[in-house]
Coordinates of C-alpha atoms in Angstrom, one line a residue:
M1 CA 150.7 114.2 96.8
S2 CA 153.9 117.0 97.6
I3 CA 153.4 116.6 101.1
K4 CA 154.3 113.0 102.8
K5 CA 153.4 111.7 106.1
A6 CA 155.9 110.0 107.3
S7 CA 155.3 106.0 108.9
S8 CA 158.4 104.2 108.7
A9 CA 161.7 105.4 108.7
L10 CA 165.1 103.0 107.5
I11 CA 168.0 104.1 109.9
S12 CA 171.4 102.3 108.8
V13 CA 174.6 105.3 110.0
F14 CA 178.4 105.0 110.9
H15 CA 178.2 108.3 112.7
K16 CA 175.1 108.3 115.1
D17 CA 177.1 111.7 117.1
G18 CA 173.1 113.5 117.0
L19 CA 171.0 110.3 116.1
E20 CA 169.6 110.3 119.0
P21 CA 167.0 113.1 119.1
I22 CA 165.3 111.5 115.7
I23 CA 165.1 109.2 117.3
K24 CA 163.2 110.0 120.2
K25 CA 161.3 112.0 118.2
F26 CA 159.9 109.4 115.6
Q27 CA 159.5 107.6 118.5
E28 CA 157.4 110.7 120.4
L29 CA 155.4 110.5 116.3
G30 CA 155.2 107.3 115.9
I31 CA 157.3 106.6 112.7
T32 CA 158.4 102.5 112.8
I33 CA 161.8 102.1 112.2
Y34 CA 163.9 99.5 111.0
S35 CA 167.5 99.1 111.1
T36 CA 171.0 97.0 111.4
G37 CA 173.5 96.1 112.4
G38 CA 175.2 98.5 115.0
T39 CA 173.2 101.1 115.1
E40 CA 170.0 98.6 115.5
K41 CA 171.7 98.0 119.1
F42 CA 172.1 101.8 119.3
I43 CA 168.3 102.6 119.1
K44 CA 167.3 99.3 121.3
E45 CA 170.4 100.9 123.7
L46 CA 167.5 104.3 123.8
G47 CA 164.9 102.1 124.7
V48 CA 163.3 103.1 122.2
D49 CA 161.4 100.2 119.4
V50 CA 163.1 98.8 116.3
V51 CA 162.4 96.0 113.8
P52 CA 165.8 94.2 111.9
V53 CA 165.7 94.4 109.3
E54 CA 166.4 90.2 108.4
D55 CA 162.8 90.3 109.9
V56 CA 162.5 92.0 106.5
T57 CA 164.6 90.7 104.4
S58 CA 165.1 87.2 106.2
Y59 CA 168.3 87.5 105.7
P60 CA 171.1 87.4 108.1
S61 CA 174.1 90.2 107.8
I62 CA 176.9 88.2 106.0
L63 CA 180.3 88.7 104.6
G64 CA 181.5 89.7 107.3
G65 CA 178.5 93.0 107.1
R66 CA 179.9 93.2 103.1
V67 CA 176.3 92.6 102.8
K68 CA 173.3 94.3 105.1
T69 CA 169.9 95.6 103.8
L70 CA 171.0 94.9 99.4
H71 CA 167.7 93.3 98.6
P72 CA 164.3 93.6 96.3
K73 CA 162.2 93.7 99.6
V74 CA 165.0 96.6 101.0
F75 CA 164.9 98.2 97.5
G76 CA 161.7 97.8 96.8
G77 CA 160.6 100.3 99.9
I78 CA 162.8 102.4 99.2
L79 CA 161.5 102.5 95.0
N80 CA 158.5 102.1 94.9
R81 CA 156.5 104.8 94.1
Q82 CA 152.9 105.4 95.8
D83 CA 150.9 106.9 92.6
N84 CA 151.3 103.7 90.7
E85 CA 149.2 101.1 91.1
S86 CA 151.8 98.1 89.8
D87 CA 154.3 99.4 92.6
V88 CA 151.3 100.0 94.8
A89 CA 150.3 96.4 94.7
Q90 CA 153.5 94.8 94.5
L91 CA 154.3 95.9 98.1
E92 CA 151.3 93.7 98.8
E93 CA 152.7 91.4 96.7
F94 CA 155.8 90.4 98.3
E95 CA 155.2 92.0 101.7
I96 CA 157.0 94.7 102.1
P97 CA 156.9 97.2 103.7
Q98 CA 157.0 100.6 102.6
L99 CA 160.0 103.5 103.4
D100 CA 159.2 106.4 103.8
I101 CA 162.2 107.6 105.4
V102 CA 166.1 107.1 105.0
I103 CA 169.0 108.2 107.3
V104 CA 172.1 106.6 105.4
D105 CA 175.5 107.4 105.1
L106 CA 179.1 105.8 103.7
Y107 CA 182.1 104.5 105.7
P108 CA 184.1 107.3 105.7
F109 CA 186.6 106.3 103.4
E110 CA 189.0 110.0 102.4
K111 CA 189.7 109.7 106.5
T112 CA 191.3 105.8 106.5
V113 CA 192.9 107.0 103.3
A114 CA 194.8 109.9 105.1
S115 CA 195.3 108.0 108.4
G116 CA 197.1 105.9 107.0
A117 CA 195.7 102.7 106.3
S118 CA 196.7 99.2 104.5
E119 CA 194.9 99.4 100.8
Q120 CA 193.1 96.5 102.6
D121 CA 191.7 98.9 105.4
I122 CA 190.8 101.4 102.2
I123 CA 188.6 98.5 100.6
E124 CA 186.9 97.2 103.2
K125 CA 185.9 101.6 103.7
I126 CA 184.9 101.5 99.7
D127 CA 180.7 101.9 100.8
I128 CA 178.9 99.0 98.3
G129 CA 175.2 98.7 100.7
G130 CA 175.0 103.2 102.0
I131 CA 175.5 104.3 98.2
S132 CA 173.7 102.2 97.1
L133 CA 171.0 103.1 99.7
I134 CA 171.9 107.2 99.0
R135 CA 170.8 106.4 95.2
A136 CA 167.6 104.9 95.4
A137 CA 166.1 107.6 98.6
A138 CA 166.8 110.2 97.2
K139 CA 166.7 108.9 93.1
N140 CA 162.9 108.0 94.5
F141 CA 162.3 111.9 96.2
K142 CA 159.2 112.5 95.5
D143 CA 158.2 109.9 98.2
V144 CA 161.5 108.6 100.6
L145 CA 163.3 112.0 102.1
C146 CA 167.2 110.5 101.8
V147 CA 169.3 112.2 105.0
S148 CA 173.0 111.4 104.1
S149 CA 175.7 112.9 106.0
M150 CA 175.5 113.1 110.2
E151 CA 175.3 117.3 109.6
D152 CA 172.4 116.5 107.6
Y153 CA 170.6 115.9 111.0
S154 CA 169.6 118.5 112.4
D155 CA 168.0 120.2 108.9
F156 CA 166.7 116.9 109.4
L157 CA 165.2 117.1 112.9
N158 CA 163.9 120.4 112.0
V159 CA 161.9 119.8 109.1
I160 CA 160.8 116.4 110.7
S161 CA 159.8 118.5 114.0
E162 CA 158.2 121.5 112.5
G163 CA 155.7 118.9 109.8
K164 CA 154.3 117.1 112.7
G165 CA 155.7 114.0 110.3
S166 CA 155.5 114.8 107.1
T167 CA 158.1 116.6 104.1
S168 CA 157.9 118.7 101.9
L169 CA 158.2 118.1 98.3
E170 CA 160.3 121.3 98.1
D171 CA 162.3 118.9 101.2
R172 CA 162.3 116.5 100.3
K173 CA 164.5 117.2 96.9
R174 CA 166.9 119.5 98.6
F175 CA 167.9 116.6 101.0
A176 CA 168.1 114.8 97.2
A177 CA 170.9 117.6 95.9
K178 CA 172.7 116.8 98.7
S179 CA 172.3 113.4 99.0
F180 CA 174.1 113.4 95.1
N181 CA 176.5 115.6 96.7
V182 CA 177.5 112.8 99.3
S183 CA 176.9 110.5 97.1
S184 CA 179.5 112.6 94.1
H185 CA 182.2 113.2 96.5
Y186 CA 182.1 109.9 97.5
D187 CA 183.3 107.9 93.8
T188 CA 185.4 110.6 93.3
A189 CA 187.7 110.5 96.4
I190 CA 187.2 106.6 95.5
F191 CA 189.0 107.0 92.2
N192 CA 191.7 109.2 92.5
Y193 CA 192.6 106.4 95.1
F194 CA 193.0 104.4 92.7
N195 CA 193.8 106.7 89.4
K196 CA 196.6 108.4 92.2
N197 CA 199.1 108.5 89.4
H198 CA 197.2 109.7 86.3
D199 CA 197.5 106.5 84.5
L200 CA 194.2 107.6 83.0
A201 CA 193.3 110.5 82.1
A202 CA 190.9 111.7 83.5
L203 CA 189.4 114.5 85.9
K204 CA 187.5 114.3 88.8
I205 CA 187.9 117.1 90.8
S206 CA 185.2 117.6 93.9
E207 CA 185.1 119.9 97.0
T208 CA 181.6 120.1 98.6
D209 CA 183.1 122.8 101.3
G210 CA 182.4 126.4 99.5
K211 CA 182.9 129.7 100.7
V212 CA 180.6 131.8 99.1
L213 CA 183.0 135.8 98.2
R214 CA 181.8 139.1 98.4
Y215 CA 182.7 138.9 95.1
G216 CA 185.3 137.5 92.2
E217 CA 188.9 139.8 91.0
N218 CA 186.4 142.8 89.8
P219 CA 182.6 143.2 92.2
H220 CA 180.6 142.4 89.2
Q221 CA 181.8 139.4 89.5
K222 CA 180.7 135.5 91.2
G223 CA 183.5 134.5 93.1
F224 CA 184.3 131.5 95.5
F225 CA 186.1 129.7 96.7
F226 CA 186.0 125.7 97.7
G227 CA 188.3 123.9 99.9
D228 CA 189.0 123.9 103.6
F229 CA 190.7 127.1 104.7
E230 CA 189.6 126.4 108.1
A231 CA 192.1 123.6 108.2
M232 CA 195.6 125.2 106.5
F233 CA 195.2 128.3 108.7
D234 CA 194.0 129.4 112.3
K235 CA 191.6 133.0 111.7
L236 CA 192.9 135.3 114.2
H237 CA 191.4 139.1 113.2
G238 CA 190.2 141.0 110.7
K239 CA 187.9 140.7 108.7
E240 CA 186.6 138.0 105.2
L241 CA 189.2 137.1 103.0
S242 CA 188.5 138.5 99.3
Y243 CA 188.5 136.3 96.7
N244 CA 192.1 138.3 95.2
N245 CA 193.3 138.3 98.4
L246 CA 192.8 134.4 98.7
L247 CA 194.9 134.8 95.4
D248 CA 197.8 136.8 97.2
V249 CA 197.9 134.4 100.6
D250 CA 198.2 131.7 97.5
A251 CA 201.9 133.3 96.4
A252 CA 202.3 133.7 99.3
V253 CA 202.4 130.2 100.3
N254 CA 204.3 128.5 98.1
L255 CA 206.8 131.3 97.8
M256 CA 207.7 130.9 101.8
L257 CA 208.1 127.2 100.5
E258 CA 211.3 127.7 99.9
F259 CA 212.3 129.0 102.3
K260 CA 211.2 126.7 105.1
N261 CA 213.4 125.8 107.2
D262 CA 216.2 128.7 106.0
D263 CA 217.3 131.6 108.6
P264 CA 214.5 134.1 109.4
T265 CA 213.0 135.5 105.9
F266 CA 210.5 138.1 105.3
A267 CA 208.4 138.1 102.1
I268 CA 205.8 141.3 101.0
L269 CA 203.8 140.0 98.1
K270 CA 201.7 142.6 95.1
H271 CA 199.3 141.1 92.8
N272 CA 201.1 137.1 93.1
N273 CA 204.4 138.5 92.5
A274 CA 207.4 139.5 95.6
C275 CA 207.7 143.5 95.9
G276 CA 210.0 142.9 99.3
L277 CA 212.4 140.1 100.1
A278 CA 215.2 139.6 102.5
Q279 CA 217.0 136.3 104.5
R280 CA 218.3 137.9 108.0
N281 CA 220.0 136.7 110.9
T282 CA 216.1 138.2 112.2
L283 CA 212.7 138.4 111.6
H284 CA 212.3 142.2 113.3
Q285 CA 215.6 142.7 110.4
A286 CA 214.4 140.5 107.5
Y287 CA 211.0 142.9 107.3
V288 CA 212.3 146.2 107.9
D289 CA 214.4 144.6 104.2
A290 CA 211.9 143.0 102.7
L291 CA 210.0 146.0 102.4
A292 CA 212.9 148.6 102.1
G293 CA 212.5 146.7 98.1
D294 CA 209.5 148.0 97.1
P295 CA 208.4 150.5 99.9
V296 CA 206.1 151.5 97.6
S297 CA 204.0 148.2 96.2
A298 CA 203.9 146.9 98.9
F299 CA 200.6 149.5 100.2
G300 CA 198.2 146.9 101.0
G301 CA 200.1 144.1 100.3
V302 CA 200.0 140.3 101.8
L303 CA 203.0 139.7 104.7
I304 CA 204.6 136.5 104.9
S305 CA 206.9 135.2 107.6
N306 CA 208.6 131.6 107.8
K307 CA 208.8 132.5 111.8
E308 CA 206.9 132.7 114.4
V309 CA 206.3 137.2 113.8
D310 CA 208.0 139.0 117.9
K311 CA 207.2 142.2 119.6
A312 CA 210.1 144.5 117.5
T313 CA 208.6 143.1 113.5
A314 CA 204.6 143.8 114.8
E315 CA 205.4 147.3 115.6
E316 CA 207.5 147.5 111.8
I317 CA 204.2 146.1 109.9
H318 CA 201.5 148.0 112.5
K319 CA 203.4 151.3 110.8
L320 CA 201.7 149.9 107.1
F321 CA 198.8 149.4 105.2
C322 CA 198.8 145.4 104.4
E323 CA 195.9 143.9 104.1
V324 CA 197.0 140.8 105.0
V325 CA 200.1 138.9 107.4
I326 CA 201.2 135.3 107.4
A327 CA 203.5 133.8 110.0
P328 CA 203.8 130.6 112.1
S329 CA 202.8 131.7 115.0
Y330 CA 202.2 135.3 116.8
A331 CA 203.7 136.4 120.3
D332 CA 201.3 137.8 122.5
D333 CA 203.2 141.3 122.8
A334 CA 203.1 141.2 118.9
L335 CA 199.4 140.3 118.3
E336 CA 198.5 143.1 120.0
I337 CA 200.0 145.5 117.8
L338 CA 197.7 144.3 115.0
K339 CA 195.2 143.2 116.3
G340 CA 195.0 147.8 115.9
K341 CA 193.5 147.3 112.7
K342 CA 190.3 146.4 112.8
N343 CA 189.9 144.7 109.2
R344 CA 194.4 143.8 108.9
I345 CA 194.1 139.6 108.3
I346 CA 195.9 137.9 110.6
L347 CA 196.6 134.7 109.7
V348 CA 198.5 131.3 111.6
Q349 CA 199.7 128.7 109.5
N350 CA 199.1 125.1 109.9
E351 CA 200.9 122.0 108.4
V352 CA 198.4 120.6 106.2
E353 CA 199.5 118.2 102.9
M354 CA 199.1 120.2 99.6
P355 CA 198.0 120.3 96.7
E356 CA 200.5 118.0 94.0
M357 CA 198.3 119.3 90.8
T358 CA 197.7 122.4 89.7
V359 CA 194.2 122.5 87.2
R360 CA 193.2 126.4 85.5
T361 CA 190.8 126.3 83.2
C362 CA 191.4 127.3 79.3
L363 CA 189.0 127.7 76.4
N364 CA 186.5 124.8 76.5
G365 CA 188.6 122.8 79.2
V366 CA 191.1 122.3 81.4
L367 CA 194.5 122.1 82.5
L368 CA 196.7 120.4 84.8
Q369 CA 199.2 119.6 86.0
E370 CA 202.2 118.3 88.4
K371 CA 203.1 121.4 90.6
D372 CA 207.0 122.2 90.8
H373 CA 209.0 120.7 92.6
R374 CA 211.9 121.5 92.0
T375 CA 214.0 123.9 94.3
D376 CA 217.5 124.3 92.3
T377 CA 220.5 123.5 94.2
L378 CA 224.5 124.4 94.5
E379 CA 224.2 120.9 93.2
D380 CA 222.6 121.3 90.3
L381 CA 225.0 124.4 88.8
Q382 CA 227.1 124.0 86.5
Y383 CA 229.8 126.5 86.2
V384 CA 229.7 127.3 82.3
T385 CA 232.0 131.0 83.0
D386 CA 235.8 130.9 83.6
T387 CA 235.5 132.5 87.3
K388 CA 233.6 131.2 89.3
P389 CA 230.8 132.6 91.7
S390 CA 232.4 133.7 95.1
E391 CA 230.3 131.8 97.7
Q392 CA 228.2 135.1 98.5
D393 CA 227.5 135.1 94.8
L394 CA 226.4 131.0 95.1
E395 CA 224.1 132.4 98.3
D396 CA 222.8 134.9 96.5
L397 CA 221.8 132.8 93.2
I398 CA 220.3 130.5 95.0
F399 CA 218.6 132.9 97.0
A400 CA 217.1 134.9 93.5
S401 CA 216.0 131.5 91.7
K402 CA 213.2 130.2 94.1
L403 CA 212.7 133.9 94.6
C404 CA 212.7 133.6 90.2
K405 CA 211.0 130.6 90.6
H406 CA 207.9 132.3 91.8
T407 CA 207.1 135.6 89.3
K408 CA 205.6 136.0 86.1
S409 CA 207.4 135.2 83.1
N410 CA 209.8 137.3 81.8
T411 CA 210.9 137.3 84.9
I412 CA 214.6 138.8 86.0
V413 CA 215.2 138.8 89.8
L414 CA 218.5 140.9 91.0
A415 CA 218.6 139.8 94.4
K416 CA 221.8 141.3 96.6
N417 CA 223.1 140.1 100.3
K418 CA 220.0 137.9 101.0
Q419 CA 217.6 140.9 99.7
L420 CA 214.7 140.6 96.7
C421 CA 216.5 144.7 95.0
A422 CA 214.2 144.3 92.1
S423 CA 212.3 142.2 89.6
G424 CA 211.3 142.5 86.7
T425 CA 207.7 140.6 86.1
G426 CA 205.5 139.7 84.2
Q427 CA 207.2 140.5 80.0
T428 CA 207.1 139.9 76.8
S429 CA 210.7 140.4 76.6
R430 CA 213.2 139.3 79.0
V431 CA 215.5 142.6 77.4
D432 CA 212.1 144.5 79.0
A433 CA 212.2 142.6 82.3
L434 CA 215.7 143.2 83.4
N435 CA 215.1 146.7 82.0
Q436 CA 212.1 146.6 84.5
A437 CA 214.6 145.2 86.8
I438 CA 216.9 147.9 87.4
H439 CA 215.1 151.3 86.5
K440 CA 213.7 149.5 89.5
A441 CA 216.6 148.9 92.2
K442 CA 217.9 152.6 91.1
S443 CA 215.1 154.2 91.8
F444 CA 215.3 152.5 95.6
N445 CA 218.4 153.3 95.2
F446 CA 220.0 149.9 95.4
D447 CA 223.9 149.9 94.4
L448 CA 224.2 146.3 92.9
K449 CA 227.6 146.1 92.2
G450 CA 227.9 143.1 93.2
A451 CA 224.6 142.2 93.2
V452 CA 223.4 138.4 91.1
M453 CA 220.6 138.1 88.6
A454 CA 218.0 135.4 87.9
S455 CA 216.9 134.6 84.3
D456 CA 213.4 132.0 84.8
A457 CA 214.7 131.1 81.1
F458 CA 217.8 130.9 78.6
F459 CA 219.1 134.3 76.4
P460 CA 219.1 133.3 73.4
F461 CA 221.1 136.4 73.2
P462 CA 224.3 138.6 75.1
D463 CA 222.1 141.5 75.7
C464 CA 221.1 140.7 79.5
V465 CA 224.2 139.6 79.9
E466 CA 225.8 142.7 79.3
I467 CA 223.0 145.2 79.9
A468 CA 223.3 143.7 82.9
N469 CA 227.1 143.4 83.1
K470 CA 227.1 147.7 82.2
S471 CA 224.4 147.8 85.7
G472 CA 227.2 146.4 88.0
I473 CA 225.5 142.5 88.5
S474 CA 228.6 139.8 88.5
S475 CA 227.2 137.2 88.8
V476 CA 224.1 135.3 87.2
I477 CA 221.6 131.9 86.8
Q478 CA 220.0 130.7 84.9
P479 CA 218.3 127.8 83.0
G480 CA 220.9 127.7 80.0
G481 CA 219.6 125.8 77.1
S482 CA 219.7 127.7 74.2
I483 CA 221.8 126.7 71.2
K484 CA 223.8 129.9 71.5
D485 CA 224.1 129.4 75.3
Q486 CA 228.0 130.3 73.9
L487 CA 227.5 134.1 73.2
S488 CA 226.5 135.3 76.9
I489 CA 228.9 132.9 78.5
D490 CA 231.9 135.0 75.7
Y491 CA 230.5 137.3 76.5
C492 CA 230.9 136.9 80.8
N493 CA 234.1 135.7 79.8
E494 CA 235.6 138.8 78.2
N495 CA 234.2 141.0 81.3
N496 CA 235.6 139.0 83.9
V497 CA 231.2 137.8 85.3
S498 CA 229.9 134.6 86.8
M499 CA 227.0 132.4 84.6
V500 CA 225.7 129.3 86.3
M501 CA 223.2 127.1 84.7
T502 CA 220.8 125.4 86.1
G503 CA 219.0 122.8 83.5
T504 CA 215.0 123.6 84.6
R505 CA 212.9 126.2 84.2
H506 CA 210.9 128.0 86.1
F507 CA 208.1 129.2 83.6
K508 CA 205.4 131.1 85.4
H509 CA 202.8 131.4 83.1

């Protein structure tokens, strides 16, 4: 039968918030409750009758609570097939009570890991009995309904109330799916804890907090986001974020992490690349100069700041149509101004731990790699030319290098006085990338005399430094490593251009 009338339930949970109405409903419906430990005590304190599991198994809770429900009389009550005469006969023979409902959750393993607890405390939060009960009850959904999370208490209460103690096969199967979602996620978290150094070449990803997006990159594609967006951002205003918004927000956040503790810095991104970036004494000026980098591309872009957005900056931003604004905080009067456009998405970025690995699909599989956490610093630089960069050059070289790292390869970044003049992005030739950057900088009236150039990979020929020099660029930063490095060094020496090498390539494909 697809409709089953419940006469008994096993309840053994860690989280008891929201459980009371269910217990009272069971009492009202005449459903016999079996329970253990703290849950049993909780039910008794509500004045509701409860049968201790020990009375069924004739065994007490042992090993400090590690073994309570792991017993044939418990699992037999869950796993029996009620349409199987042999199963039903064995229940009667061994005096095993039929269990129609199982409400069990799991020890908070992930929260314990996140708390920085000791390894022993973490190991003790690996649930054995709970996970076994969930799997057994969910497997036998034809006869048993399994509730595996406090988040499902309300849903279950509605089901059991509307059915007056009866549940449908559809509901039982739906709760089984929820239960296997819980159990598989739990096992993944445990495995990843033990394999945090990736000694085993195995990939297990589990995200249970999924959100359906309006669509993917294009309207004809489905799109989803899996992750805890609310932990990372407080959304203060605006429409729902799209798939493309999220990609740009990700690029913006990762770029601004390079400037997190620096002077006021503002970036404008479009299609995952910065079209404007500047660092100044005030955020207002940083925004104005970032916008000057490419006021055309900035239309419909994603804006991000490393400092609180003040009123003066908000007034300038408000003149621009932009999709998203991200900052650590906003002055009250600034926020009111920015809210003047109803669809503008306003985000406060919170401090959260970012993933250590990047994952992307590839062919019929997946590529996994460590994030590029290396940032070029003054200490990394090798001074390879006779002409040495000035103090201002060095500041601009590091500034440009940070941006270059977060721009699509092949890329060239041109900067001056801690302002992005232009970049050439995603080109198949580094010469094309440089020419694109020079053309763009000149189209926005930048004087490249004294500017610096950053490249995400080495120069196999001196053509790029020659083109740069003839455009007025005076200093270059690049990884080095080509067997023909000396050709570029020689050109620089002959033309009084300074060049430094970092020894680190920053491809971003």
